[in-house]
Short mmCIF file of C-alpha atoms in Angstrom, two decimals:
data_model
loop_
_atom_site.label_atom_id
_atom_site.label_comp_id
_atom_site.label_asym_id
_atom_site.label_seq_id
_atom_site.Cartn_x
_atom_site.Cartn_y
_atom_site.Cartn_z
CA MET D 1 182.36 -5.08 211.09
CA ASN D 2 182.78 -2.27 208.61
CA VAL D 3 185.05 -0.98 205.96
CA LEU D 4 185.74 2.75 206.09
CA VAL D 5 185.92 4.67 202.85
CA ASN D 6 188.87 7.02 203.37
CA SER D 7 188.70 8.15 199.77
CA ALA D 8 185.77 7.26 197.50
CA GLY D 9 187.61 8.12 194.28
CA PHE D 10 186.03 9.24 191.06
CA LEU D 11 182.95 6.97 191.06
CA THR D 12 182.72 3.92 193.27
CA SER D 13 179.54 2.00 193.98
CA VAL D 14 178.37 -1.20 195.64
CA GLN D 15 177.62 -3.72 192.89
CA GLY D 16 176.65 -7.37 192.64
CA LEU D 17 175.46 -9.35 189.64
CA GLY D 18 172.56 -6.96 189.05
CA ARG D 19 168.84 -7.03 189.49
CA THR D 20 166.63 -9.40 187.54
CA GLY D 21 162.88 -9.86 187.68
CA TYR D 22 161.90 -6.19 187.58
CA ARG D 23 162.21 -5.28 183.92
CA GLN D 24 158.40 -5.12 183.77
CA SER D 25 158.62 -2.26 186.27
CA GLY D 26 161.27 -0.56 184.13
CA VAL D 27 164.19 -1.48 186.41
CA SER D 28 167.54 -1.97 184.66
CA ILE D 29 169.66 -5.03 185.35
CA GLY D 30 172.53 -2.80 186.53
CA GLY D 31 175.13 -4.50 188.70
CA ALA D 32 178.84 -4.76 187.93
CA LEU D 33 179.43 -3.72 184.32
CA ASP D 34 181.73 -6.74 184.13
CA THR D 35 179.91 -9.40 186.13
CA HIS D 36 182.55 -11.97 185.20
CA ALA D 37 185.33 -9.91 186.81
CA LEU D 38 183.28 -9.61 190.00
CA ARG D 39 182.54 -13.35 190.04
CA VAL D 40 186.25 -14.15 189.61
CA ALA D 41 187.19 -11.74 192.42
CA ASN D 42 184.46 -13.23 194.63
CA ALA D 43 185.69 -16.76 193.96
CA LEU D 44 189.25 -15.73 194.92
CA VAL D 45 188.14 -14.51 198.35
CA GLY D 46 185.85 -17.48 199.00
CA ASN D 47 182.55 -15.66 198.36
CA GLU D 48 179.58 -16.85 196.40
CA ASP D 49 179.33 -15.41 192.85
CA ALA D 50 176.63 -12.92 193.73
CA ALA D 51 178.26 -11.38 196.82
CA ALA D 52 178.27 -7.58 196.66
CA GLY D 53 181.62 -5.91 196.03
CA LEU D 54 182.78 -2.51 194.85
CA GLU D 55 183.04 -1.17 191.34
CA ALA D 56 185.74 1.50 191.25
CA THR D 57 185.87 3.84 188.27
CA PHE D 58 189.28 5.35 187.60
CA GLY D 59 190.60 4.41 191.04
CA LYS D 60 191.72 6.80 193.79
CA LEU D 61 189.93 4.48 196.18
CA ARG D 62 191.27 4.12 199.74
CA LEU D 63 189.64 1.75 202.20
CA ARG D 64 190.44 0.98 205.84
CA PHE D 65 189.28 -2.25 207.42
CA GLU D 66 188.00 -2.85 210.96
CA ASP D 67 188.91 -6.52 210.92
CA GLU D 68 190.99 -9.00 208.96
CA ARG D 69 189.68 -9.74 205.46
CA ILE D 70 190.75 -11.36 202.20
CA VAL D 71 190.43 -9.08 199.19
CA ALA D 72 190.93 -9.53 195.46
CA TRP D 73 190.30 -7.37 192.44
CA CYS D 74 190.02 -7.75 188.66
CA GLY D 75 189.61 -5.20 185.88
CA GLY D 76 191.65 -2.48 184.14
CA ALA D 77 195.40 -1.80 184.43
CA PHE D 78 195.17 -0.33 187.94
CA SER D 79 197.75 -0.77 190.62
CA ALA D 80 196.63 -1.68 194.09
CA ARG D 81 198.46 -1.84 197.41
CA ILE D 82 197.80 -3.20 200.87
CA GLY D 83 199.93 -0.90 202.97
CA ASP D 84 203.23 -0.85 201.01
CA GLU D 85 202.77 -4.19 199.36
CA ASP D 86 201.54 -4.54 195.78
CA LEU D 87 198.33 -6.49 195.30
CA PRO D 88 198.39 -7.67 191.69
CA PRO D 89 195.08 -8.27 189.89
CA GLY D 90 193.58 -11.72 190.37
CA HIS D 91 195.59 -12.56 193.52
CA PRO D 92 193.89 -12.86 196.90
CA GLY D 93 195.52 -10.75 199.57
CA LEU D 94 195.09 -10.37 203.28
CA VAL D 95 194.25 -7.03 204.86
CA GLY D 96 194.70 -6.73 208.59
CA LYS D 97 192.73 -4.66 211.07
CA ASP D 98 193.41 -0.95 210.39
CA ASP D 99 195.29 -1.75 207.16
CA GLU D 100 194.64 0.49 204.20
CA LEU D 101 193.86 -0.82 200.73
CA LEU D 102 194.63 1.61 197.95
CA ILE D 103 193.60 1.40 194.28
CA VAL D 104 195.21 4.12 192.15
CA ALA D 105 194.28 5.45 188.69
CA PRO D 106 194.77 2.96 185.85
CA SER D 107 197.28 3.18 183.00
CA ALA D 108 194.68 1.55 180.74
CA GLY D 109 191.03 0.70 181.14
CA SER D 110 188.67 2.43 183.52
CA ARG D 111 187.03 0.11 186.04
CA ALA D 112 188.00 -2.44 188.67
CA TRP D 113 185.90 -4.81 190.78
CA LEU D 114 186.93 -5.47 194.33
CA ALA D 115 185.67 -8.43 196.33
CA ILE D 116 185.99 -8.57 200.12
CA SER D 117 185.60 -11.88 201.97
CA GLY D 118 182.12 -12.07 203.46
CA GLY D 119 180.82 -9.53 200.99
CA LEU D 120 179.25 -6.14 201.64
CA ASP D 121 176.16 -6.29 203.81
CA THR D 122 174.20 -3.36 202.39
CA PRO D 123 170.43 -3.96 202.32
CA VAL D 124 168.88 -6.16 199.66
CA VAL D 125 166.54 -3.96 197.61
CA LEU D 126 164.36 -5.62 194.94
CA GLY D 127 166.35 -8.80 195.29
CA SER D 128 169.83 -7.27 194.94
CA ARG D 129 172.50 -5.33 196.80
CA SER D 130 173.57 -3.58 193.58
CA THR D 131 173.32 0.21 193.46
CA ASP D 132 170.88 1.58 190.89
CA LEU D 133 172.57 4.94 190.39
CA ARG D 134 169.83 6.26 188.09
CA GLY D 135 166.97 5.10 190.30
CA ASN D 136 168.87 5.97 193.50
CA PHE D 137 168.13 2.74 195.33
CA GLY D 138 170.07 -0.31 196.44
CA GLY D 139 173.74 -0.39 197.39
CA HIS D 140 174.85 2.15 199.98
CA GLN D 141 171.95 4.60 200.33
CA GLY D 142 171.22 4.35 196.61
CA ARG D 143 174.25 6.43 195.66
CA ALA D 144 177.92 6.39 194.77
CA LEU D 145 180.29 6.23 197.74
CA ARG D 146 181.55 9.37 199.45
CA ASP D 147 184.60 9.98 201.58
CA GLY D 148 183.89 8.91 205.14
CA ASP D 149 181.22 6.30 204.37
CA PHE D 150 181.12 3.18 206.53
CA LEU D 151 180.10 0.03 204.68
CA PRO D 152 178.93 -3.02 206.67
CA LEU D 153 180.54 -6.38 205.93
CA ARG D 154 179.06 -9.81 206.50
CA ASP D 155 180.80 -12.06 208.99
CA VAL D 156 183.29 -14.56 207.67
CA ASP D 157 185.52 -17.31 209.00
CA LEU D 158 189.01 -16.48 207.77
CA GLU D 159 190.61 -19.73 208.93
CA THR D 160 188.71 -21.79 206.40
CA ALA D 161 188.84 -19.14 203.69
CA ALA D 162 192.61 -18.49 203.66
CA PRO D 163 194.79 -21.36 204.80
CA TRP D 164 197.63 -19.68 202.82
CA LYS D 165 197.54 -16.71 205.12
CA ASP D 166 201.06 -17.06 206.45
CA ARG D 167 201.80 -14.84 203.43
CA ARG D 168 200.16 -11.55 202.76
CA ILE D 169 199.54 -12.04 199.04
CA ALA D 170 198.62 -15.50 197.77
CA GLU D 171 200.89 -16.95 195.10
CA PHE D 172 198.05 -18.44 193.09
CA SER D 173 195.88 -16.27 190.88
CA ALA D 174 193.03 -16.19 188.42
CA PRO D 175 193.89 -16.60 184.71
CA ALA D 176 195.54 -13.36 183.53
CA THR D 177 192.91 -12.76 180.82
CA TRP D 178 190.20 -12.77 183.48
CA ALA D 179 192.09 -10.68 186.02
CA SER D 180 193.29 -7.96 183.62
CA THR D 181 190.72 -6.99 181.06
CA ALA D 182 192.04 -3.71 179.64
CA LYS D 183 193.18 -4.33 176.07
CA ARG D 184 195.43 -2.32 173.80
CA ASP D 185 193.62 -3.55 170.69
CA ARG D 186 189.97 -3.41 171.48
CA PHE D 187 188.16 -5.80 169.16
CA LEU D 188 184.61 -6.48 170.19
CA ARG D 189 182.91 -9.46 168.61
CA ILE D 190 179.32 -8.84 167.53
CA VAL D 191 176.33 -10.75 166.26
CA ARG D 192 173.73 -9.19 163.97
CA ALA D 193 170.70 -7.59 165.57
CA ALA D 194 167.06 -7.56 164.50
CA HIS D 195 167.38 -4.32 162.52
CA TRP D 196 170.65 -5.13 160.71
CA ASP D 197 168.82 -5.09 157.37
CA PHE D 198 167.45 -1.59 158.05
CA PHE D 199 170.95 -0.23 157.46
CA THR D 200 172.66 0.48 154.14
CA SER D 201 175.31 -1.94 152.94
CA ASP D 202 177.82 0.90 153.45
CA ALA D 203 176.77 1.15 157.10
CA GLN D 204 177.00 -2.62 157.56
CA ALA D 205 180.47 -2.65 156.00
CA ALA D 206 181.61 0.37 158.05
CA LEU D 207 180.52 -1.23 161.31
CA VAL D 208 182.87 -4.18 160.86
CA SER D 209 185.76 -2.33 159.21
CA ALA D 210 185.98 1.19 160.61
CA GLN D 211 187.42 2.38 163.89
CA PHE D 212 185.09 4.03 166.41
CA THR D 213 186.11 6.30 169.28
CA VAL D 214 184.43 6.46 172.68
CA THR D 215 183.08 9.97 173.37
CA PRO D 216 183.07 11.81 176.72
CA ASP D 217 179.30 11.61 177.24
CA SER D 218 179.59 7.88 177.97
CA ASP D 219 178.57 6.40 181.31
CA ARG D 220 177.28 3.21 182.92
CA MET D 221 174.22 3.35 180.64
CA GLY D 222 176.23 3.21 177.47
CA ALA D 223 179.39 4.02 175.57
CA ARG D 224 178.69 6.55 172.84
CA LEU D 225 180.81 6.04 169.76
CA ASP D 226 182.08 8.47 167.16
CA GLY D 227 183.01 7.22 163.71
CA PRO D 228 181.39 6.82 160.31
CA VAL D 229 177.70 7.69 160.28
CA LEU D 230 175.65 4.49 160.11
CA GLU D 231 172.81 5.32 157.74
CA ARG D 232 169.50 3.60 157.47
CA ILE D 233 167.86 2.76 154.14
CA GLU D 234 164.78 4.67 155.19
CA ALA D 235 164.08 6.57 158.36
CA SER D 236 160.93 5.41 160.11
CA ASP D 237 159.93 5.40 163.74
CA LEU D 238 160.11 2.14 165.62
CA LEU D 239 158.15 1.08 168.65
CA SER D 240 160.24 0.72 171.78
CA GLU D 241 161.19 -2.85 172.58
CA ALA D 242 163.53 -4.73 174.89
CA VAL D 243 167.25 -3.90 174.77
CA ALA D 244 170.08 -5.47 176.71
CA PRO D 245 173.65 -4.73 177.78
CA GLY D 246 175.74 -5.23 174.63
CA THR D 247 173.09 -3.88 172.26
CA LEU D 248 174.49 -1.47 169.65
CA GLN D 249 171.66 0.94 168.93
CA VAL D 250 171.81 3.72 166.39
CA PRO D 251 169.98 7.02 167.02
CA PRO D 252 168.99 9.27 164.10
CA ASN D 253 172.44 10.94 164.02
CA GLY D 254 173.94 7.63 162.92
CA LYS D 255 176.42 7.42 165.81
CA PRO D 256 176.05 4.09 167.60
CA ILE D 257 175.60 3.70 171.35
CA LEU D 258 176.90 0.52 172.96
CA LEU D 259 174.52 -0.17 175.85
CA LEU D 260 176.00 -1.22 179.19
CA GLY D 261 174.55 -2.55 182.46
CA ASP D 262 172.56 0.54 183.48
CA CYS D 263 170.81 0.82 180.10
CA GLN D 264 167.07 1.34 179.94
CA THR D 265 164.89 -1.75 179.77
CA ILE D 266 163.32 -0.72 176.45
CA GLY D 267 164.53 1.46 173.60
CA GLY D 268 163.13 2.78 170.35
CA TYR D 269 166.31 3.19 168.32
CA PRO D 270 167.11 0.54 165.72
CA LYS D 271 169.60 -2.09 166.83
CA ILE D 272 172.30 -2.98 164.32
CA ALA D 273 174.27 -5.54 166.34
CA HIS D 274 175.00 -6.90 169.81
CA VAL D 275 178.40 -7.25 171.43
CA ILE D 276 178.68 -10.85 172.61
CA THR D 277 178.51 -11.51 176.34
CA VAL D 278 182.07 -12.82 176.69
CA ASP D 279 183.38 -9.51 175.25
CA LEU D 280 181.37 -7.28 177.62
CA PRO D 281 184.40 -7.23 179.99
CA ILE D 282 186.31 -5.36 177.26
CA ALA D 283 183.37 -3.01 176.74
CA ALA D 284 183.25 -2.33 180.49
CA GLN D 285 186.80 -0.92 180.31
CA LEU D 286 186.06 1.64 177.58
CA TRP D 287 186.97 5.20 178.40
CA PRO D 288 186.53 8.42 176.41
CA GLY D 289 189.13 8.56 173.64
CA ASP D 290 189.54 4.78 173.40
CA ALA D 291 189.40 3.31 169.90
CA VAL D 292 187.31 0.22 169.28
CA ARG D 293 186.60 -2.07 166.33
CA PHE D 294 183.95 -4.69 165.71
CA HIS D 295 184.20 -8.17 164.25
CA GLU D 296 181.15 -10.21 163.29
CA ILE D 297 180.74 -13.85 164.33
CA PRO D 298 177.80 -16.26 164.07
CA LEU D 299 175.34 -16.42 166.97
CA ALA D 300 176.00 -20.12 167.62
CA GLU D 301 179.70 -19.33 168.11
CA ALA D 302 178.87 -16.54 170.59
CA GLN D 303 176.80 -18.95 172.65
CA GLU D 304 179.47 -21.64 172.44
CA LEU D 305 182.12 -19.15 173.66
CA LEU D 306 179.92 -18.27 176.60
CA ARG D 307 179.32 -21.91 177.51
CA GLU D 308 183.08 -22.57 177.30
CA ARG D 309 183.79 -19.66 179.61
CA GLU D 310 181.18 -20.90 182.09
CA ASP D 311 182.77 -24.37 182.03
CA ASP D 312 186.20 -22.80 182.57
CA PHE D 313 184.84 -20.77 185.47
CA ALA D 314 183.33 -23.87 187.09
CA ARG D 315 186.75 -25.61 186.80
CA PHE D 316 188.44 -22.49 188.22
CA ARG D 317 186.16 -22.64 191.26
CA VAL D 318 186.99 -26.32 191.78
CA GLY D 319 190.70 -25.50 191.45
CA LEU D 320 190.42 -22.82 194.14
CA THR D 321 189.06 -25.31 196.65
CA LEU D 322 192.34 -27.22 196.20
CA HIS D 323 194.33 -24.09 197.12
CA ALA D 324 192.13 -23.61 200.13
CA ARG D 325 192.84 -27.12 201.38
CA MET O 1 154.80 -14.12 164.94
CA THR O 2 158.55 -14.01 164.46
CA ILE O 3 161.41 -14.54 166.90
CA ASP O 4 164.69 -12.64 166.59
CA PRO O 5 167.83 -13.03 168.66
CA LEU O 6 168.61 -10.12 171.01
CA GLY O 7 172.30 -10.92 171.38
CA ASP O 8 173.45 -14.27 172.74
CA SER O 9 171.45 -14.28 175.99
CA ALA O 10 168.04 -12.95 174.98
CA LEU O 11 165.55 -12.96 172.16
CA ILE O 12 162.54 -10.94 171.04
CA VAL O 13 159.19 -12.50 170.27
CA ARG O 14 157.29 -10.30 167.81
CA ILE O 15 153.61 -10.92 168.44
CA ASP O 16 152.18 -8.35 166.03
CA ASP O 17 153.59 -6.72 162.90
CA GLU O 18 152.11 -3.34 163.68
CA PHE O 19 150.70 -1.79 166.79
CA ARG O 20 146.91 -1.94 167.09
CA PRO O 21 146.21 -0.24 170.43
CA ASP O 22 143.98 -2.76 172.16
CA ALA O 23 144.44 -5.85 170.00
CA SER O 24 148.25 -5.86 170.11
CA LEU O 25 148.32 -5.23 173.81
CA ASN O 26 145.86 -8.07 174.49
CA ALA O 27 147.81 -10.44 172.23
CA VAL O 28 151.06 -9.53 174.01
CA LEU O 29 149.47 -10.04 177.43
CA VAL O 30 148.06 -13.45 176.45
CA ALA O 31 151.48 -14.50 175.13
CA LEU O 32 153.12 -13.17 178.29
CA ARG O 33 150.84 -15.30 180.49
CA CYS O 34 151.46 -18.36 178.26
CA LEU O 35 155.24 -17.93 178.52
CA GLU O 36 155.04 -17.40 182.28
CA ALA O 37 152.91 -20.55 182.61
CA ALA O 38 155.31 -22.55 180.40
CA GLU O 39 158.20 -21.92 182.85
CA LEU O 40 160.76 -22.69 180.16
CA PRO O 41 164.05 -23.91 181.67
CA GLY O 42 166.78 -21.28 181.59
CA VAL O 43 164.40 -18.35 181.02
CA ILE O 44 165.21 -15.59 183.52
CA GLU O 45 162.65 -12.93 182.78
CA LEU O 46 160.19 -11.52 180.29
CA ALA O 47 159.93 -7.91 179.14
CA PRO O 48 156.78 -6.94 177.21
CA ALA O 49 156.51 -3.72 175.20
CA TYR O 50 153.83 -2.71 172.64
CA THR O 51 154.01 -5.64 170.17
CA THR O 52 156.94 -7.64 171.52
CA ILE O 53 158.17 -9.67 174.45
CA GLY O 54 161.86 -9.71 175.31
CA VAL O 55 162.90 -13.10 176.68
CA PHE O 56 166.12 -13.11 178.74
CA PHE O 57 167.75 -16.47 179.31
CA ASP O 58 170.82 -18.14 180.74
CA PRO O 59 172.72 -19.52 177.72
CA ALA O 60 174.41 -22.09 179.95
CA ARG O 61 171.00 -23.67 180.52
CA VAL O 62 169.65 -23.39 176.96
CA ALA O 63 171.04 -25.62 174.20
CA GLY O 64 170.81 -22.84 171.61
CA PHE O 65 168.70 -20.13 170.07
CA ASP O 66 166.81 -22.53 167.78
CA GLU O 67 165.91 -24.87 170.60
CA LEU O 68 164.48 -22.10 172.77
CA LYS O 69 162.71 -20.61 169.76
CA THR O 70 160.96 -23.94 169.12
CA LYS O 71 159.90 -24.18 172.77
CA ILE O 72 158.51 -20.66 172.71
CA GLU O 73 156.62 -21.33 169.48
CA ARG O 74 155.15 -24.45 171.05
CA ALA O 75 154.12 -22.55 174.18
CA LEU O 76 152.37 -19.95 172.04
CA GLN O 77 150.69 -22.36 169.60
CA PRO O 78 147.09 -21.48 168.82
CA SER O 79 146.25 -25.22 169.02
CA VAL O 80 146.54 -25.04 172.79
CA GLU O 81 143.93 -22.29 172.66
CA PRO O 82 141.39 -23.77 175.12
CA ALA O 83 144.02 -23.84 177.85
CA ARG O 84 145.31 -20.38 177.03
CA PRO O 85 144.84 -17.85 179.77
CA ARG O 86 142.76 -14.83 178.83
CA ALA O 87 144.39 -11.47 178.64
CA GLU O 88 143.91 -9.93 182.02
CA THR O 89 141.84 -6.85 181.70
CA GLY O 90 144.31 -5.25 184.10
CA SER O 91 143.59 -3.10 187.10
CA VAL O 92 141.84 0.22 186.73
CA VAL O 93 144.01 2.90 188.29
CA ASP O 94 142.50 6.23 189.26
CA VAL O 95 145.13 8.94 188.96
CA PRO O 96 144.35 12.29 190.62
CA VAL O 97 145.96 15.16 188.71
CA CYS O 98 146.23 18.81 189.59
CA TYR O 99 146.22 20.72 186.29
CA GLU O 100 146.64 24.14 187.92
CA ASN O 101 149.08 26.59 186.41
CA GLU O 102 152.06 26.08 188.66
CA PHE O 103 152.08 22.35 187.79
CA ALA O 104 151.10 22.71 184.12
CA LEU O 105 154.35 24.14 182.81
CA ASP O 106 153.59 23.49 179.14
CA LEU O 107 149.81 23.72 179.04
CA GLY O 108 150.13 27.02 177.16
CA GLU O 109 152.27 25.43 174.44
CA VAL O 110 149.85 22.51 174.10
CA ALA O 111 146.96 24.97 173.79
CA GLU O 112 148.84 26.92 171.14
CA PHE O 113 149.72 23.78 169.14
CA THR O 114 146.30 22.12 169.36
CA GLY O 115 144.23 25.29 169.01
CA LEU O 116 142.19 24.24 172.06
CA SER O 117 141.69 26.29 175.19
CA GLU O 118 143.50 25.21 178.35
CA GLU O 119 140.16 24.29 179.94
CA GLU O 120 139.24 22.09 176.98
CA ILE O 121 142.59 20.31 177.12
CA VAL O 122 142.18 19.54 180.80
CA GLN O 123 138.58 18.47 180.30
CA ARG O 124 139.47 16.10 177.43
CA HIS O 125 142.62 14.74 179.06
CA SER O 126 140.76 13.93 182.27
CA SER O 127 137.72 12.34 180.63
CA ALA O 128 139.46 9.92 178.27
CA SER O 129 140.28 6.31 179.18
CA TYR O 130 143.87 5.14 178.83
CA ARG O 131 145.78 1.90 178.80
CA VAL O 132 149.36 1.22 179.87
CA HIS O 133 151.20 0.06 176.74
CA CYS O 134 154.44 -0.54 178.53
CA VAL O 135 156.50 0.54 181.53
CA GLY O 136 160.05 1.70 181.01
CA PHE O 137 162.31 4.65 180.14
CA THR O 138 162.84 5.16 183.87
CA PRO O 139 161.67 2.80 186.62
CA GLY O 140 157.88 3.00 186.80
CA PHE O 141 157.30 5.31 183.80
CA PRO O 142 153.98 4.32 182.12
CA PHE O 143 153.55 4.89 178.39
CA LEU O 144 149.80 5.41 178.03
CA GLY O 145 147.76 4.92 174.87
CA GLY O 146 144.33 6.45 174.39
CA LEU O 147 145.22 10.13 174.27
CA PRO O 148 142.45 11.95 172.33
CA ALA O 149 144.00 12.59 168.89
CA GLU O 150 143.35 16.34 169.08
CA LEU O 151 145.64 16.57 172.16
CA ALA O 152 148.69 15.07 170.41
CA THR O 153 151.58 17.54 170.67
CA PRO O 154 155.18 17.01 169.52
CA ARG O 155 157.88 16.73 172.17
CA ARG O 156 159.63 19.92 173.14
CA ALA O 157 162.49 20.93 170.83
CA THR O 158 164.74 21.28 173.85
CA PRO O 159 164.12 18.79 176.64
CA ARG O 160 163.75 20.19 180.14
CA LYS O 161 166.72 19.52 182.40
CA GLU O 162 164.49 18.78 185.34
CA ILE O 163 160.93 17.59 185.47
CA PRO O 164 159.36 17.08 188.91
CA ALA O 165 158.21 13.67 190.14
CA GLY O 166 154.56 13.03 189.28
CA ALA O 167 154.53 15.34 186.25
CA VAL O 168 151.80 14.31 183.79
CA ALA O 169 152.89 14.97 180.24
CA ILE O 170 152.04 14.63 176.56
CA GLY O 171 154.69 13.37 174.12
CA GLY O 172 153.42 13.00 170.54
CA ALA O 173 150.32 10.77 170.58
CA GLN O 174 151.10 9.36 174.02
CA THR O 175 150.71 10.57 177.53
CA GLY O 176 152.78 9.53 180.51
CA ILE O 177 153.81 10.33 184.06
CA TYR O 178 157.36 10.96 185.28
CA PRO O 179 157.89 8.77 188.36
CA ARG O 180 160.78 10.83 189.69
CA LYS O 181 162.63 14.04 189.13
CA SER O 182 164.40 13.61 185.80
CA PRO O 183 165.18 15.34 182.53
CA GLY O 184 162.58 14.91 179.79
CA GLY O 185 161.14 16.28 176.57
CA TRP O 186 157.40 15.81 177.00
CA ASN O 187 154.93 18.66 177.52
CA ILE O 188 153.90 18.91 181.16
CA ILE O 189 150.22 19.61 181.74
CA GLY O 190 149.74 18.64 185.39
CA ARG O 191 151.02 16.73 188.35
CA THR O 192 149.85 13.76 190.42
CA PRO O 193 150.62 13.24 194.11
CA LEU O 194 150.75 9.44 193.59
CA SER O 195 154.02 7.60 194.02
CA LEU O 196 154.64 5.69 190.79
CA PHE O 197 157.64 3.72 191.93
CA ASP O 198 158.47 2.51 195.40
CA VAL O 199 161.06 -0.17 196.13
CA GLN O 200 159.11 -1.09 199.28
CA ARG O 201 156.18 -2.23 197.11
CA GLU O 202 155.85 -5.51 195.23
CA PRO O 203 155.84 -4.95 192.32
CA PRO O 204 157.59 -1.59 192.79
CA ALA O 205 155.89 0.08 189.83
CA LEU O 206 152.33 1.35 190.34
CA PHE O 207 151.43 0.41 186.75
CA ARG O 208 151.71 -2.77 184.74
CA ALA O 209 151.30 -3.21 180.99
CA GLY O 210 147.60 -3.64 180.28
CA ASP O 211 146.32 -1.59 183.23
CA ARG O 212 143.56 0.91 182.50
CA VAL O 213 144.06 4.45 183.70
CA ARG O 214 141.78 7.43 184.25
CA PHE O 215 142.92 10.88 185.22
CA ARG O 216 140.79 12.74 187.74
CA LYS O 217 141.10 16.51 188.03
CA ILE O 218 141.83 17.63 191.57
CA LEU O 219 142.34 21.01 193.19
CA ARG O 220 145.55 22.18 194.71
CA GLU O 221 144.32 21.53 198.26
CA GLU O 222 143.67 17.86 197.51
CA PHE O 223 147.07 17.58 195.83
CA GLU O 224 148.80 18.92 198.91
CA ARG O 225 146.71 16.86 201.29
CA SER O 226 147.57 13.68 199.32
CA LEU O 227 151.27 14.44 199.43
CA THR O 228 151.45 14.42 203.21
#
């Protein structure tokens, strides 16, 4: 069975948890810019974490289904409807055959992740169904969706997945902080990076005190930030080395770039800091014009926060099996 | 050797303080094989480049940065030298290149900058021996060391918006090949019909760090024949 893309919106692509194991060939990890949001949405519809869903940028997405499915979404302050009925973030909902699911432009934030029970059945390329939009492979024909596309879905047994389905929208939901990730005050926690000491004390102080603004030339590779110029003590060329989503690198113009999922595997700009993994969901909502600030924490705390979130997620999954009973 | 965190889910092992073309590369490749053989729990993948190896891990399966650092140091200890794998010499990849005018968009600029004739540039570029220092920038892009010093040419002041797939180019002291149509700032001196990146292949990139590369001058007819 398929889902028909009536309207593909601004930029929608098939994404899973990304592609690992091919960095040595220069292949980015890619995948959902907020993998946690996709995992939560997948859990809500009874999918495994890594099932492929859709990443919608700025909404205007309209889908029509050929069979009955459970859907759920997490992300920015979008509004979504199944027919005339609101589908709030983090709630599983039932779409019937020929029903239309609509996700409209957000009032805050920029991206949403939609999971569909069964998951999208686009081909696995280099171990993943995620679309590599720069490399033009994976996902649906290696590209963003277009109006009129048909996307194959994997088979699923709805009876076991949605025993609550006498209602259209389930009453239970994911924790609100996981379901809705657009923030009014965007504080991103950072840890120091390898080249922190290459920067002047003014630059170090500015990074954690000043406000930065996302510029229009931002994309899935990175959010470019305007703000105080972060100066280095001395300018020297560095050899390219591994970078990762969350890395804050600073090109010669002193304006930092916050790398996101589609970032290159290696980079030669000095790294001043890294946004911690549990705050990447906030970073994934950044949109041109948004203001953002940084707050430094110790590395051990960043890792502890991540472990706590993983424990919470494991408990959440267990809790969902109770709803499904 | 030093080990720096790369955020909360990765770290960078610095094998060499400065880049020594063959020595650094061999040291990085030996360390890469050691880390692969060690199969450290929680390590997802390794990303070598010039003098470093990026180590990506699952923080839920690693007690902390210090613990993983200690395990990596142990895996790379010189005391286990006898068991250490040797740096692979790498494959030797023969790369046919057509240097004819319609493919050599910037050969004139390189000639002007280096003071060499176009024929000399082609002759020297195609007779040197190169080594893949790392693969990155775009999927399959090889950064090659070994460019004869007299051919070094700064990147173009204004990058080209579109460089064709297979374009062979000089950027500073390095040479490289664009795997697919993309923007880029290097000086294009020729084009290869080889496919540098193919998702149907395993691994998908034609080149791996450590491979040796030679460019072989071909005529336009051979270029076109190879394409089909």
